[in-house]
Coordinates of C-alpha atoms in Angstrom, one line a residue:
A1 CA 0.0 0.0 0.0
I2 CA 2.8 2.3 0.9
A3 CA 4.6 1.6 -2.4
A4 CA 1.4 2.2 -4.4
A5 CA 0.8 5.5 -2.6
A6 CA 4.4 6.6 -3.3
G7 CA 3.9 5.7 -7.0
T8 CA 0.7 7.7 -7.1
V9 CA 2.5 10.7 -5.6
A10 CA 5.3 10.4 -8.1
L11 CA 2.9 10.2 -11.0
Q12 CA 1.0 13.3 -9.7
R13 CA 4.2 15.3 -9.4
A14 CA 5.3 14.3 -13.0
A15 CA 1.9 15.3 -14.3
S16 CA 2.1 18.5 -12.4
C17 CA 5.5 19.3 -13.9
E18 CA 4.3 18.6 -17.4
A19 CA 1.2 20.7 -16.9
D20 CA 3.2 23.6 -15.4
D21 CA 6.1 23.8 -18.0
D22 CA 5.2 27.5 -18.4
I23 CA 6.0 27.9 -14.7
R24 CA 8.9 25.5 -14.5
F25 CA 10.7 27.2 -17.5
Q26 CA 9.8 30.8 -16.7
D27 CA 11.2 33.7 -18.7
L28 CA 10.5 37.4 -18.7
P29 CA 7.5 38.4 -20.9
A30 CA 8.2 40.5 -23.9
E31 CA 6.9 43.7 -22.2
Y32 CA 9.7 43.4 -19.6
E33 CA 12.5 42.7 -22.1
E34 CA 14.2 46.1 -21.6
Q35 CA 14.6 45.2 -17.9
R36 CA 16.4 42.0 -18.5
F37 CA 19.9 41.6 -17.1
L38 CA 22.2 39.8 -19.5
P39 CA 25.7 38.8 -18.4
A40 CA 28.5 39.3 -20.9
R41 CA 29.0 35.5 -20.9
P42 CA 26.1 33.0 -20.4
Y43 CA 26.3 30.8 -17.3
P44 CA 28.4 29.0 -16.4
A45 CA 31.1 30.8 -18.4
W46 CA 33.3 33.4 -16.8
D47 CA 34.0 36.8 -18.3
R48 CA 37.8 37.2 -17.8
N49 CA 37.5 40.8 -18.8
W50 CA 34.8 41.7 -16.3
D51 CA 36.7 44.8 -15.2
Y52 CA 37.7 45.8 -18.7
C53 CA 41.4 45.6 -17.8
E54 CA 42.2 42.6 -20.0
P55 CA 41.0 43.7 -23.4
S56 CA 41.6 41.5 -26.4
D57 CA 43.7 42.6 -29.4
R58 CA 40.6 43.3 -31.3
E59 CA 39.1 45.4 -28.6
V60 CA 42.3 47.4 -28.3
A61 CA 42.4 47.9 -32.1
R62 CA 38.8 49.0 -32.1
A63 CA 39.3 51.5 -29.3
L64 CA 42.4 53.0 -31.0
R65 CA 40.7 52.9 -34.4
H66 CA 43.4 50.7 -35.8
A67 CA 42.8 48.4 -38.7
W68 CA 41.7 44.8 -37.8
P69 CA 43.1 42.3 -38.1
I70 CA 46.5 43.7 -37.3
A71 CA 49.0 42.9 -40.0
D72 CA 52.1 44.2 -38.3
Y73 CA 52.1 44.5 -34.5
A74 CA 55.3 46.4 -34.4
D75 CA 53.8 49.1 -36.6
A76 CA 50.7 49.1 -34.4
V77 CA 52.8 49.6 -31.3
R78 CA 54.7 52.5 -33.1
S79 CA 51.4 54.1 -33.9
L80 CA 50.1 53.8 -30.3
Y81 CA 53.2 55.4 -28.8
A82 CA 53.1 58.2 -31.4
E83 CA 49.4 58.9 -30.8
H84 CA 49.3 58.7 -27.0
T85 CA 52.8 59.5 -25.6
N86 CA 55.8 61.8 -26.1
R87 CA 58.2 59.0 -26.2
S88 CA 60.8 59.4 -28.9
S89 CA 60.8 57.0 -31.9
E90 CA 64.3 55.9 -30.9
R91 CA 63.1 54.7 -27.5
V92 CA 60.2 52.9 -29.1
E93 CA 62.5 51.2 -31.5
R94 CA 64.8 50.0 -28.7
L95 CA 61.7 48.6 -26.9
L96 CA 60.6 46.7 -30.0
E97 CA 64.1 45.4 -30.6
R98 CA 64.2 43.7 -27.2
T99 CA 60.7 42.4 -27.4
P100 CA 60.4 38.9 -29.0
E101 CA 58.0 38.8 -31.9
A102 CA 55.7 36.4 -30.1
E103 CA 55.3 38.9 -27.3
L104 CA 54.4 41.9 -29.5
P105 CA 50.6 41.4 -29.1
A106 CA 51.0 41.5 -25.3
L107 CA 53.1 44.6 -25.6
Y108 CA 50.4 46.2 -27.7
R109 CA 47.7 45.5 -25.1
R110 CA 50.0 46.6 -22.2
A111 CA 50.9 49.8 -23.9
Y112 CA 47.2 50.5 -24.5
L113 CA 46.4 50.1 -20.8
E114 CA 49.3 52.2 -19.6
H115 CA 49.1 55.1 -22.1
A116 CA 45.8 55.2 -23.9
Y117 CA 43.1 53.6 -21.7
G118 CA 41.9 56.4 -19.4
G119 CA 45.4 58.0 -19.1
A120 CA 48.2 57.3 -16.6
P121 CA 46.8 58.7 -13.3
T122 CA 45.4 56.1 -10.9
R123 CA 42.5 56.7 -8.5
H124 CA 42.1 54.7 -5.4
I125 CA 38.6 54.3 -4.0
I126 CA 38.3 53.1 -0.4
L127 CA 34.9 51.7 0.4
V128 CA 33.9 51.9 4.1
R129 CA 30.8 50.5 5.6
H130 CA 29.2 52.4 8.5
G131 CA 29.9 51.3 12.0
Q132 CA 27.5 49.1 14.1
Y133 CA 24.2 50.9 14.6
D134 CA 20.9 50.5 16.5
E135 CA 18.6 48.9 13.9
Q136 CA 15.4 50.0 15.7
R137 CA 13.6 46.9 14.5
P138 CA 10.2 47.5 16.3
L139 CA 10.1 51.0 14.8
S140 CA 11.1 49.7 11.4
R141 CA 8.3 47.2 11.4
A142 CA 5.8 49.8 12.6
L143 CA 6.7 52.2 9.9
S144 CA 7.3 49.8 7.0
R145 CA 4.2 47.7 7.7
P146 CA 1.4 50.0 8.8
A147 CA -1.7 47.9 9.8
G148 CA 0.4 44.8 9.1
V149 CA 0.5 45.5 5.4
P150 CA 3.9 46.2 3.7
D151 CA 4.2 49.8 2.5
R152 CA 5.7 49.7 -1.0
D153 CA 6.5 53.4 -0.8
F154 CA 8.6 53.0 2.3
G155 CA 12.2 54.2 1.6
M156 CA 11.3 55.4 -1.9
P157 CA 11.8 59.1 -2.9
L158 CA 9.4 61.5 -1.2
D159 CA 8.5 58.9 1.5
E160 CA 8.0 60.7 4.8
A161 CA 8.1 57.7 7.1
F162 CA 11.7 56.4 6.4
P163 CA 13.4 59.6 7.6
R164 CA 11.8 59.1 11.0
L165 CA 13.4 55.6 11.2
D166 CA 16.8 56.8 9.8
A167 CA 17.0 59.5 12.5
E168 CA 16.8 56.9 15.2
Q169 CA 19.3 54.5 13.6
T170 CA 22.4 55.9 15.2
L171 CA 25.8 54.4 15.9
T172 CA 26.3 52.3 19.0
P173 CA 29.3 52.9 21.2
L174 CA 31.0 50.0 19.4
G175 CA 30.1 51.5 16.1
R176 CA 31.8 54.8 17.1
Q177 CA 34.9 52.9 18.1
Q178 CA 34.9 51.1 14.8
A179 CA 34.6 54.4 12.9
T180 CA 37.4 56.0 14.8
A181 CA 39.7 53.0 14.3
T182 CA 38.9 53.1 10.6
G183 CA 39.8 56.8 10.4
R184 CA 43.2 56.1 12.0
R185 CA 43.9 53.3 9.6
I186 CA 42.9 55.5 6.6
A187 CA 45.3 58.2 7.9
E188 CA 48.1 55.6 7.8
M189 CA 47.2 54.4 4.3
L190 CA 47.0 57.9 2.8
R191 CA 49.9 59.4 4.7
G192 CA 51.7 60.5 1.6
A193 CA 48.7 62.2 0.0
L194 CA 47.7 63.8 3.3
Q195 CA 51.1 65.3 4.0
E196 CA 52.4 66.3 0.6
E197 CA 51.9 70.0 -0.3
G198 CA 49.7 70.7 -3.3
R199 CA 47.6 67.6 -2.8
E200 CA 44.9 69.2 -0.5
A201 CA 42.1 68.4 -3.0
H202 CA 43.3 64.9 -3.9
V203 CA 41.6 63.1 -0.9
R204 CA 37.8 63.4 -0.9
L205 CA 35.3 62.0 1.5
H206 CA 31.9 61.0 0.0
V207 CA 29.0 59.9 2.2
S208 CA 25.3 59.1 1.8
T209 CA 22.5 60.9 3.6
L210 CA 21.9 58.1 6.1
T211 CA 22.4 59.2 9.7
R212 CA 24.7 56.2 10.5
A213 CA 26.8 56.9 7.5
K214 CA 27.2 60.6 8.3
E215 CA 28.2 59.8 11.8
T216 CA 30.8 57.3 10.6
A217 CA 32.2 59.9 8.1
D218 CA 32.4 62.5 10.9
L219 CA 34.4 60.2 13.1
I220 CA 36.7 59.2 10.2
A221 CA 37.3 62.8 9.3
A222 CA 38.2 63.7 12.9
E223 CA 41.2 61.4 12.5
L224 CA 42.5 63.0 9.3
P225 CA 44.6 66.2 9.2
A226 CA 42.5 69.3 9.1
G227 CA 42.4 71.1 5.8
R228 CA 43.8 68.1 3.9
V229 CA 40.5 66.3 3.0
R230 CA 37.7 67.7 0.9
R231 CA 34.3 66.9 2.4
L232 CA 31.5 66.6 -0.2
A233 CA 27.9 67.2 0.6
P234 CA 26.0 64.0 1.6
D235 CA 24.6 62.3 -1.6
P236 CA 21.3 60.5 -1.4
N237 CA 22.3 58.3 -4.4
L238 CA 24.9 56.6 -2.2
A239 CA 22.3 55.3 0.3
E240 CA 22.0 51.6 0.6
G241 CA 19.5 49.6 -1.4
Y242 CA 19.0 46.2 -3.0
P243 CA 20.5 45.7 -6.4
P244 CA 17.4 45.8 -8.6
A245 CA 16.8 42.8 -10.9
H246 CA 13.8 40.6 -11.7
R247 CA 13.9 37.2 -10.0
I248 CA 13.1 34.1 -11.9
P249 CA 11.0 32.1 -11.1
Y250 CA 8.6 34.8 -10.1
S251 CA 5.1 34.7 -8.6
K252 CA 2.0 36.3 -10.0
G253 CA 2.2 40.1 -9.9
A254 CA 5.9 40.1 -9.0
L255 CA 7.1 41.6 -12.2
A256 CA 4.7 44.5 -12.0
D257 CA 5.6 45.1 -8.4
G258 CA 9.3 45.0 -9.1
A259 CA 9.4 47.1 -12.2
R260 CA 9.5 50.4 -10.3
E261 CA 12.4 49.2 -8.2
V262 CA 14.3 48.1 -11.3
H263 CA 13.9 51.6 -12.9
V264 CA 14.0 53.8 -9.8
E265 CA 16.6 52.0 -7.7
G266 CA 18.6 50.9 -10.7
A267 CA 18.9 54.5 -12.0
R268 CA 19.9 55.8 -8.6
M269 CA 22.7 53.2 -8.2
E270 CA 24.0 53.8 -11.7
A271 CA 24.0 57.6 -11.0
A272 CA 25.9 57.0 -7.8
Y273 CA 28.7 54.9 -9.2

């Protein structure tokens, strides 16, 4: 009897899967096509050039507007140095002489990254998360779920409830210690830029409008030399949020509910970074 019951359940599950192929193999409807996220390489492939710092020869040639395919890499390297550097032709020729022919493509790509891709200056971005803070969970539930129903406008632009919560989510004593320790560490890391004359505007401090983030930034700034760091106005675009993307599989109504987040939150995050 048990075996028969198990067989019946298995048949029911199989029939259910066949009947629900449209759910099992879900995809975004045509009207949401513009909101689709498409990786550069389909899963499970890996995009080795995800940070655009390992361009192919063809990508370099296209960026430099050189003819493709490259017939003579030595000539391509000469053109690159002539177009993007002040290096003399004699120095370029000596470089080519000591570079084996098989390594000329690598030299072409490396010279592009060093001299033509965004210029020579390097910008270091240090990302710092705010210190530990009081989450105020009871208040958060009360404001985000009035009458027990989730408020879809909570935290969105022009929402008047979220600022009340944010004002109460301040750093704990431990969070303040963490921020101060972070400021001291940053002062060590940036000692050169913070002490060298003429670089007063080179170190900038960006922060979101969240209370806990501004408190953290204030404590970090207190550990840095006065007058050596440029403080920028708090930017609401830097506030935290969930990376917007439609989830598949999705339940009924989920696409319509998530479309606003994809457009609003997605645009905000792109503007921030």
